[in-house]
Coordinates of C-alpha atoms and ligand atoms in Angstrom, one line a residue:
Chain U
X6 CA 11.5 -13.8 -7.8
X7 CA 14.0 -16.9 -7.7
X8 CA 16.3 -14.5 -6.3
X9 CA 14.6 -14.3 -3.2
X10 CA 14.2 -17.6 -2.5
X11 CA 17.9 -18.4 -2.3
X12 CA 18.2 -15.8 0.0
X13 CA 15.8 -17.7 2.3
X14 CA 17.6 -20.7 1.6
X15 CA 17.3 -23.5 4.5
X16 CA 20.8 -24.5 3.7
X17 CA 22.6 -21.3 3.3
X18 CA 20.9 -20.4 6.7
X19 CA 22.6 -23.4 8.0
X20 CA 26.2 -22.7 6.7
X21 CA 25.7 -19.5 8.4
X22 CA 24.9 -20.7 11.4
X23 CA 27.3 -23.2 11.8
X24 CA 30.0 -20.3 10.8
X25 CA 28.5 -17.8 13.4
X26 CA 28.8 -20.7 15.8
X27 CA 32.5 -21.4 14.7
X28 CA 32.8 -17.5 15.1
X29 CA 31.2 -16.8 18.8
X30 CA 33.2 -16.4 22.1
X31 CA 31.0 -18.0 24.1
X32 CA 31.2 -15.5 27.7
X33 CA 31.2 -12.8 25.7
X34 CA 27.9 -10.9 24.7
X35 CA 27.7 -9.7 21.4
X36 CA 24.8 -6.5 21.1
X37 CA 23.7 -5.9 18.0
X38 CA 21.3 -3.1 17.0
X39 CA 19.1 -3.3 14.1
X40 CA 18.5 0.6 13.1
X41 CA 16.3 -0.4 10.4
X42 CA 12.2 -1.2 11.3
X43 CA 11.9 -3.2 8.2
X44 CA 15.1 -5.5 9.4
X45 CA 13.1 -5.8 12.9
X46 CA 10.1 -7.3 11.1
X47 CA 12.5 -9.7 9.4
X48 CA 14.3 -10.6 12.3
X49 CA 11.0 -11.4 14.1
X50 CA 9.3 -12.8 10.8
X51 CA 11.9 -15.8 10.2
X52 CA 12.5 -16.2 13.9
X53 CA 16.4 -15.1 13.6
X54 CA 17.0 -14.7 17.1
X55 CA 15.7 -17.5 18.3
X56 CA 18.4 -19.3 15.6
X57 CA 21.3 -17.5 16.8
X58 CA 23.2 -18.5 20.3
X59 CA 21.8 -16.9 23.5
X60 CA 24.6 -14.3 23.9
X61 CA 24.0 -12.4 20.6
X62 CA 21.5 -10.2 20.7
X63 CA 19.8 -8.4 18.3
X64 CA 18.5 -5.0 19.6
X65 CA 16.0 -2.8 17.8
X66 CA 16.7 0.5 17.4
X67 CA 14.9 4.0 16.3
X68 CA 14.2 2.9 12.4
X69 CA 10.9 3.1 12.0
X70 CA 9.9 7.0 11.0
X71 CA 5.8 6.4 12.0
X72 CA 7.4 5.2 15.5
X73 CA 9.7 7.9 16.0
X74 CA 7.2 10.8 15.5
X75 CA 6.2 13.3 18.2
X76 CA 2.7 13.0 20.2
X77 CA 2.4 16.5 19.5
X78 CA 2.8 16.4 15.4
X79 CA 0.3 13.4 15.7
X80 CA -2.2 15.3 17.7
X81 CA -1.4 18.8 15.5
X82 CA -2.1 16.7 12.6
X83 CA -5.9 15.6 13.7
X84 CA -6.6 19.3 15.0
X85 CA -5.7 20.5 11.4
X86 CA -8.1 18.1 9.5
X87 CA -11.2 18.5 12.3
X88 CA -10.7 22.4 11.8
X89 CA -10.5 23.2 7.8
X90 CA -11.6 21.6 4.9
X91 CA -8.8 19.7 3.8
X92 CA -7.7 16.9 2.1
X93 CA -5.4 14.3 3.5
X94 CA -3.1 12.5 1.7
X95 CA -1.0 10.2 3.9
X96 CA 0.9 6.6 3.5
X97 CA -1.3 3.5 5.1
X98 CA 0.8 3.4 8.1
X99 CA -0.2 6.4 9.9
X100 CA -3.8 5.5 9.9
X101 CA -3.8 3.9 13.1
X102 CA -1.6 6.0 15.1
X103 CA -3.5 6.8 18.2
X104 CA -3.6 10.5 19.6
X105 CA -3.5 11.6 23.1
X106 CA -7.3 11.1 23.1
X107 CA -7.7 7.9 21.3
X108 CA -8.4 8.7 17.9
X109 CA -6.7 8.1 15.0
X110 CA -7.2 8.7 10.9
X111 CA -9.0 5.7 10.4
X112 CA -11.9 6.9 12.9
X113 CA -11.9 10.6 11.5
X114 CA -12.4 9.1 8.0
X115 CA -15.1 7.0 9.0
X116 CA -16.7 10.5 10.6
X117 CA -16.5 11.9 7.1
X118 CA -13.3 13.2 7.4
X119 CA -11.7 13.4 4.1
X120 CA -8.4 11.1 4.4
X121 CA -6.9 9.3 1.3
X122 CA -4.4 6.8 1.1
X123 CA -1.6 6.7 -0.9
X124 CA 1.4 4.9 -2.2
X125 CA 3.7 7.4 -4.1
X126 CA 4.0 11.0 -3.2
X127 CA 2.9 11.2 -6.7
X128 CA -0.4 10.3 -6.2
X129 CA -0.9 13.6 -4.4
X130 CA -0.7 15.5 -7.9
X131 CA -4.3 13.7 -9.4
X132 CA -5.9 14.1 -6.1
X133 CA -4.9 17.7 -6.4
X134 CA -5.6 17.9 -10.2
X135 CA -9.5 17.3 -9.7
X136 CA -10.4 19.7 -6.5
X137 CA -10.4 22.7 -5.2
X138 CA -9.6 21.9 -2.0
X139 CA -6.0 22.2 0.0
X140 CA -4.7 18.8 -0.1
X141 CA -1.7 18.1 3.1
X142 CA 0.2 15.5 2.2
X143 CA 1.8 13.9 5.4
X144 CA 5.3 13.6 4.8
X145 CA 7.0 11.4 6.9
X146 CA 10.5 9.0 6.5
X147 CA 14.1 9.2 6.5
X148 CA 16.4 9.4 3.4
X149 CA 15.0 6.6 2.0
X150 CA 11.5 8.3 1.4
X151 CA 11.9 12.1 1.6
X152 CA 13.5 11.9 -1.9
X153 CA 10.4 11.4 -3.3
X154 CA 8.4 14.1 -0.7
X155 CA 11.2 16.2 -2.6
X156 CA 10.4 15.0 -5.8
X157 CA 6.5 16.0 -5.3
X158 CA 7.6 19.4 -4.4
X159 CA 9.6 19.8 -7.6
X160 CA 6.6 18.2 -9.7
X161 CA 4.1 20.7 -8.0
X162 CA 6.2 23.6 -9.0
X163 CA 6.9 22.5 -12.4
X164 CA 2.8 22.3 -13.2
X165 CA 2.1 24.9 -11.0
X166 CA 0.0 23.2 -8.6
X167 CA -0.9 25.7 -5.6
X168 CA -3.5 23.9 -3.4
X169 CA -0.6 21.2 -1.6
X170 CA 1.3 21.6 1.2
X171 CA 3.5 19.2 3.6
X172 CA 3.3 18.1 7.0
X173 CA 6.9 17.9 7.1
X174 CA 8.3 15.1 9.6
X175 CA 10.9 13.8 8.0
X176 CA 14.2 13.1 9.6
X177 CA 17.5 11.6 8.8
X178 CA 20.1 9.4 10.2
X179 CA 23.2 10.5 11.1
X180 CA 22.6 12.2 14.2
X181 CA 20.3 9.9 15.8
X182 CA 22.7 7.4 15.2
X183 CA 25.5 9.6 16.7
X184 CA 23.2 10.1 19.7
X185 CA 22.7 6.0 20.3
X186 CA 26.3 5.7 20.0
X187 CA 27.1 8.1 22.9
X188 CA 24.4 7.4 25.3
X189 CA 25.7 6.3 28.3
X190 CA 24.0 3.5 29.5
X191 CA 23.4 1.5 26.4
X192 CA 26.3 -1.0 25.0
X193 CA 26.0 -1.9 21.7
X194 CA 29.0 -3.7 19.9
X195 CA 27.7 -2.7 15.8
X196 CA 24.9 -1.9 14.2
X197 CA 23.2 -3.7 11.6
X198 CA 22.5 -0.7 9.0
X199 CA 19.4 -0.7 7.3
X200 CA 19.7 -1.1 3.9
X201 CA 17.2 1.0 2.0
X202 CA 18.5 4.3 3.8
X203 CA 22.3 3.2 2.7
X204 CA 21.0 2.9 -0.9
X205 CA 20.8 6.8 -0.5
X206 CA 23.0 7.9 1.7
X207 CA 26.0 5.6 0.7
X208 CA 28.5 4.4 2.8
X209 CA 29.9 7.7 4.4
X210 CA 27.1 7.8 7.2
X211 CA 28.9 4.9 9.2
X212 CA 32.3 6.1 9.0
X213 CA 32.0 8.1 12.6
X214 CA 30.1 5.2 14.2
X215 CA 33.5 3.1 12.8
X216 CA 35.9 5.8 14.2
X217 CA 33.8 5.6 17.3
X218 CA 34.8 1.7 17.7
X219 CA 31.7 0.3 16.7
X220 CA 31.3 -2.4 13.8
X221 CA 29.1 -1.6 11.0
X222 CA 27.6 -3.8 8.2
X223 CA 25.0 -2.6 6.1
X224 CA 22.8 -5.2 5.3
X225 CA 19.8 -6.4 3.3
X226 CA 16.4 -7.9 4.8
X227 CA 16.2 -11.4 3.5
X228 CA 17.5 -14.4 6.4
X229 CA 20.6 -15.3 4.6
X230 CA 21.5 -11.1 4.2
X231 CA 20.9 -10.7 8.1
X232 CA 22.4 -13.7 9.1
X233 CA 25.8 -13.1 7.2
X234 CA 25.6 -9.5 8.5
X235 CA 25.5 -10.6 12.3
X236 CA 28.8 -13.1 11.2
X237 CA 30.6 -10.1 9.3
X238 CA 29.8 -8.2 13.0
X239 CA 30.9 -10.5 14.7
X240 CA 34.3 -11.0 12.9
X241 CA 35.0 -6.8 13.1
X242 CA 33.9 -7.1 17.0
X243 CA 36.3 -10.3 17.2
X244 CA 39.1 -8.5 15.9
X245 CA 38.7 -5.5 17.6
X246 CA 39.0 -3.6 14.3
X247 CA 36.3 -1.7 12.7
X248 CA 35.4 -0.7 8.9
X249 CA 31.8 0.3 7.0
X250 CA 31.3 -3.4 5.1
X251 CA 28.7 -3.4 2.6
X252 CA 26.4 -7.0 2.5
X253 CA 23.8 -5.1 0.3
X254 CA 25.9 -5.0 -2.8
X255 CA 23.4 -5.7 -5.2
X256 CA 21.4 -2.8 -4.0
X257 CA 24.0 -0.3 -2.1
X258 CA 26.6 1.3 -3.9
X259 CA 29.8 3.4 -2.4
X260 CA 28.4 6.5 -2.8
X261 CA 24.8 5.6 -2.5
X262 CA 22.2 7.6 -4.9
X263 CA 23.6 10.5 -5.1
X264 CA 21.0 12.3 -7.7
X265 CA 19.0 11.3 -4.8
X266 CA 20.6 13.4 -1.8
X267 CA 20.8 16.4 -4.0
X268 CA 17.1 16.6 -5.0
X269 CA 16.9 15.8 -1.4
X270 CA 18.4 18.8 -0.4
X271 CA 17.5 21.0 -3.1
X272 CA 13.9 21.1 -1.7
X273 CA 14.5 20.3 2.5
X274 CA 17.4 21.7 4.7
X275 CA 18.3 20.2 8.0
X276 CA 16.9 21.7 11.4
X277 CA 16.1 20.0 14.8
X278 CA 13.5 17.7 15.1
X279 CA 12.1 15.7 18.1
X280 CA 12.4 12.1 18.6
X281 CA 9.2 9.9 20.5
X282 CA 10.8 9.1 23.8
X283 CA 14.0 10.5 23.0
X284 CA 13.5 14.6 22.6
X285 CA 15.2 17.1 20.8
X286 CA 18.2 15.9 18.1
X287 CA 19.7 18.8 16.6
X288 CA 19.9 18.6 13.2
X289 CA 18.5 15.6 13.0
X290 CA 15.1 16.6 10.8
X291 CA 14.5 18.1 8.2
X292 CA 12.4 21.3 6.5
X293 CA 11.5 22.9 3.5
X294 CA 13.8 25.7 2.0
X295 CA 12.7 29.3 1.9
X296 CA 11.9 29.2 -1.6
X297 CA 9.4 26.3 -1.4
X298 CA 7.4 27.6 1.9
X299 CA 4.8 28.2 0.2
X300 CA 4.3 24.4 0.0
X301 CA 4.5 24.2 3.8
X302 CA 1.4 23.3 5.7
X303 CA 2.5 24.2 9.4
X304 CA 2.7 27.7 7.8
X305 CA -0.2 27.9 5.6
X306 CA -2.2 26.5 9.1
X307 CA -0.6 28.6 11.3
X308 CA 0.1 25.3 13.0
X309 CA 1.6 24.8 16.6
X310 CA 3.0 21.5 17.8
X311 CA 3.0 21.1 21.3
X312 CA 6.3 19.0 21.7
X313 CA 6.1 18.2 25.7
X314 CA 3.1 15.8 24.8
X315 CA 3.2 12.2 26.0
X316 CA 1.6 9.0 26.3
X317 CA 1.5 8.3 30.1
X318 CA 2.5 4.6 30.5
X319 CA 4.1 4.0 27.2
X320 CA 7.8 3.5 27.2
X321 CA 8.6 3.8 23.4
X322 CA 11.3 5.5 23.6
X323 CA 13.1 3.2 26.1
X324 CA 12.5 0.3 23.4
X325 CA 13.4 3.1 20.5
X326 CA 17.0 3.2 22.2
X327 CA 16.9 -0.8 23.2
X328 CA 16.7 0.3 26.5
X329 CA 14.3 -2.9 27.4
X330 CA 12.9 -5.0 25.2
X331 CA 9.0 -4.6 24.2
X332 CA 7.7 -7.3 26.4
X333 CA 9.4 -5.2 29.3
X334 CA 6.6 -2.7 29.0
X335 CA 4.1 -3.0 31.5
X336 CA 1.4 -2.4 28.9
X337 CA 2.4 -4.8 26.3
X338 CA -0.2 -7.1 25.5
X339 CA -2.8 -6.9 27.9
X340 CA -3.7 -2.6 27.0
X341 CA -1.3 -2.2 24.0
X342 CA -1.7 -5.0 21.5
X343 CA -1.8 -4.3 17.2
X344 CA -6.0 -4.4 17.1
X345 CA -6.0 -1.8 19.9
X346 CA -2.3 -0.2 20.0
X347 CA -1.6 2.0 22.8
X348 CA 1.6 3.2 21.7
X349 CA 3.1 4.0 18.2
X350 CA 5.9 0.8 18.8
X351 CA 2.3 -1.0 18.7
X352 CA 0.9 0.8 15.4
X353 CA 3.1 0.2 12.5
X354 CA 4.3 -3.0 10.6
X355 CA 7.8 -2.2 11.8
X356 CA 7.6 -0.8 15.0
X357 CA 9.1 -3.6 17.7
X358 CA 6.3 -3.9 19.9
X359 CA 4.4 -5.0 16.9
X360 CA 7.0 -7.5 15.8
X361 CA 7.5 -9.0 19.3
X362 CA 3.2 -9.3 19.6
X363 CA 3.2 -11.0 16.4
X364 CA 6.4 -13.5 16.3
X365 CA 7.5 -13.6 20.1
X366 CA 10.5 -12.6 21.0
Chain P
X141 CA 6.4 1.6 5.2
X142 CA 9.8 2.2 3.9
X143 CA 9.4 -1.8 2.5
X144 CA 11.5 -1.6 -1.1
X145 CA 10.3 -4.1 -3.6
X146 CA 12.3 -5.8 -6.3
X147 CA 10.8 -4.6 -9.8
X148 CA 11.5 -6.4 -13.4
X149 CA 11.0 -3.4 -15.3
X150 CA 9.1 -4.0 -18.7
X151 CA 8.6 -0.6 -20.1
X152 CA 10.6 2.3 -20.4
X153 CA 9.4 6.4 -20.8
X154 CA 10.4 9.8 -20.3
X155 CA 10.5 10.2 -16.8
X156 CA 8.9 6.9 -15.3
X157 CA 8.7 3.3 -16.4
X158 CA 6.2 0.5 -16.2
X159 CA 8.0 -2.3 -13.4
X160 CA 6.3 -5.4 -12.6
X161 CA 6.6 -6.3 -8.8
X162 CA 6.0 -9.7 -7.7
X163 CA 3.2 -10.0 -10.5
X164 CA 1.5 -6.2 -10.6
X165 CA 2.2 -3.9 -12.4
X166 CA 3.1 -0.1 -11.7
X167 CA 4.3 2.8 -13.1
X168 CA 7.5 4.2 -10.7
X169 CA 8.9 7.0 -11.3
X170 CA 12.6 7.3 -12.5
X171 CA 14.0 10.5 -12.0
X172 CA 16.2 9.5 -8.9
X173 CA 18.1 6.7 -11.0
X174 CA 21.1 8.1 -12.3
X175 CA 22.3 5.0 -14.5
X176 CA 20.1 4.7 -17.6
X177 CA 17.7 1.4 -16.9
X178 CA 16.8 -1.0 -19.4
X179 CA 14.0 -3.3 -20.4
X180 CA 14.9 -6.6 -18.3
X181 CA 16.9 -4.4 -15.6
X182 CA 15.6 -5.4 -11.9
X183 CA 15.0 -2.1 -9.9
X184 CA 14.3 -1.1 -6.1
X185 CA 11.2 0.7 -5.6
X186 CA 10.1 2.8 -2.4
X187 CA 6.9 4.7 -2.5
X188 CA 6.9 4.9 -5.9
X189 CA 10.1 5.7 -7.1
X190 CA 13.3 3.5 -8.6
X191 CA 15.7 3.7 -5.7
X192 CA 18.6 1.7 -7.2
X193 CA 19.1 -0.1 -10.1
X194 CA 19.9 -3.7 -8.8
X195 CA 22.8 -5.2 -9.4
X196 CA 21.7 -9.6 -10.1
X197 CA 25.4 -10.7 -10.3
X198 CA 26.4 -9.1 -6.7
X199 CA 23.4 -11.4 -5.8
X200 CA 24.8 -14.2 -7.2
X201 CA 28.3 -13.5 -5.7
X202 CA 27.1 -13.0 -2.3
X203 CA 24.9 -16.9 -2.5
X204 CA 28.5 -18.3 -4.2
X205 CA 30.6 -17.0 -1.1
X206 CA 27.8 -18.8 1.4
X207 CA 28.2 -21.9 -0.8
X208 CA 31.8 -21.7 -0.5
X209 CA 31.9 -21.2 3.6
X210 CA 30.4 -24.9 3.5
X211 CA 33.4 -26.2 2.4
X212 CA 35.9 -24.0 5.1
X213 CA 33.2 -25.4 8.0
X214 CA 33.5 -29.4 7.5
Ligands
SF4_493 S1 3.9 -2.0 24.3 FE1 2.7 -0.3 23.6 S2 2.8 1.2 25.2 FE2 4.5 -0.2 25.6 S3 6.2 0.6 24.5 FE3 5.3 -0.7 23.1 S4 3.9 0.6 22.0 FE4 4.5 1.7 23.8
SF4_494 S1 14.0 1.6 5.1 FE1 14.5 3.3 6.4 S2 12.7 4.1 7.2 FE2 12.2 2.1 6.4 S3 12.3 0.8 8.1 FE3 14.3 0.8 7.1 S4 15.5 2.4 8.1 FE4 13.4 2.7 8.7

């Protein structure tokens, strides 16, 4: 798409440079942090940091969903297909998400286990449509995707479809982001806000983080959108004055999808959810209403998720919270690297550890 | 995994329509788009759904104002 090449424009990437240059206070540090996992990928991808001046930093925060899921709800989910007949229906990134004891869904499929990709939540009805057995789909994301795990629900209902349930882990934004703002010991100046999520959610979700004193621009994933997001940062953080600017126009509007947020929570209510690293949020997950619990599989499996579960060494949840930097675990690259991931960080695409591995710092 | 994709959409139906993403085509489903979507129309897609209905001339605006910094810099 022609569009997308401008946005990777050498020479716009330039002008933006020179601008954020023109911009910077040079002993000051400016700390950024990207919420969004897919904006970490880009950052690393096109080697943004290594472009900007040494005191801006872009710090990667809790945005990617397979990173910030529990040990226990990992392990819970491989106990669940070793012990019934199931199928499972799960998004391509969970497959290599190592449990406590090493294995992942990749290896239990290759035992025989029966584990299907797949791209849409939609996809679940056909695989449902032609067996008999229970089919779990693995719902996972924030507002961006549980829409859609929302939008299967309704679907199932509407043909009748009685052999699915969800493996609910979906969470959402605001109170995680609450919770990075008012931790003590990190110092973040704004936060880049992912863009995908905003389309939803809208503009509304910064507003506390802005009455909080922190700057926030939401911002696409190409160079040129990230770039002229840290500059839009940097002028609120210069001026000392803070407002919700949207740099994702052509995607997120005012109000965000709001057809989106009501199917959203016509099928899911909040509840508390723990956080990788972090622990308990309240309020910060999500889980299905009382008229759709049939479709739930902790219940139909009488599952129990041991939350206190760990993985000695790995300090996830440090990076998750830009605590250190990925290459500040002692593990990185020598026992946790993307063919043989130790930690979630490791696993996914979007995860930080895998980013840094890949494109250096 | 949360990756949106840019879609030129080329068919329209009841509840879904045919988009073509950097050269594949794909069925997404529409029932979270609000705004009515026509042939031509660029939407967002997530997992398999239209997220938003993209807006080319924001685009456009946003590359103009870049263009115009240029100027403001030398
Ligand atoms: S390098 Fe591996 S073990 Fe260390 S934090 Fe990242 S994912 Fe976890
Ligand atoms: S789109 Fe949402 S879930 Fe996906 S990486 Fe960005 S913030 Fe995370």
């Amino acid at each position: 798409m022609k569009l997308i090449d401008s946005f990777r424009d050498k020479e716009k990437v330039d002008i933006l440079l020179k601008q954020i240059d023109k911009l910077n206070i040079k002993d000051k540090e400016y700390r950024f942090m990207e919420v969004c996992g897919t904006h970490t990928m880009s950052i690393s991808r096109f080697g943004l940091r290594t472009l900007l001046p040494e005191n801006i930093l872009l710090i990667s925060g809790p945005g990617c969903p397979v990173c910030v899921t529990s040990q226990g709800e990992i392990d819970a989910i491989f106990d669940l297909v070793k012990n019934n007949d199931v199928i499972i229906a799960t998004y391509g990134d969970l497959l290599k998400v190592p449990g406590s004891n090493g294995e992942n869904l990749y290896i239990l499929r290759s035992m025989g286990f029966d584990i299907r990709v797949v791209f849409s939540p939609l996809d679940v009805i056909e695989i449902a449509k032609n067996t008999d057995k229970e089919v779990v789909f693995l719902s996972i994301g924030f507002e961006t995707t549980t829409p859609p795990s929302a939008g299967l629900v309704k679907q199932l209902v509407k043909e009748n479809i009685k052999n699915v349930s969800l493996f609910v882990m979906n969470k959402t934004m605001p109170k995680v982001l609450d919770f990075i703002a008012n931790q003590e010991n990190v110092m973040v100046d704004g936060f880049l806000c992912p863009g995908h999520v905003s389309a939803i959610t809208g503009e509304r979700l910064y507003e506390p983080l802005v009455r909080s004193g922190f700057a926030c621009v939401i911002s696409g994933f190409e160079p040129v959108d990230v770039l002229m997001s840290v500059k839009l940062l940097m002028e609120q953080v210069n001026k000392g004055e803070f407002w919700v600017e949207n740099n994702y126009g052509r995607v997120v509007k005012r109000n965000g999808n709001e057809l989106a947020m009501k199917l959203m929570y016509e099928v899911f209510e909040d509840s508390d959810a723990y956080w990788r690293g972090i622990g308990v949020i309240e309020g910060s997950g999500l889980m299905l209403r009382a008229n759709y619990k049939d479709f739930d599989a902790m219940e139909k499996f009488n599952i129990e998720v041991d939350y206190s579960k760990s993985l000695p060494g790995c300090r996830c949840g440090d990076v998750l919270l830009g605590r250190i930097k990925p290459t500040d675990c002692s593990l990185f690259g020598n026992r946790c690297t993307p063919e043989d991931p130790y930690g979630p960080c490791m696993v996914s695409s979007e995860g930080s550890c895998a980013a840094y591995y890949k494109y250096g710092g | 995994m949360c990756l949106g994709l840019p879609g030129k959409v080329i068919e329209i139906k009841e509840f879904s329509a045919i988009v073509d993403i950097a050269g594949t085509k794909r069925e997404v489903s529409t029932m979270m788009l609000a705004e009515n979507v026509e042939v031509g129309d660029y939407v967002m897609v997530h997992v398999g759904f239209a997220i938003a209905k993209m807006d080319p001339e924001e685009a456009e605006e946003t590359l103009k104002t870049i263009i115009e910094y240029a100027d403001e810099i030398d």
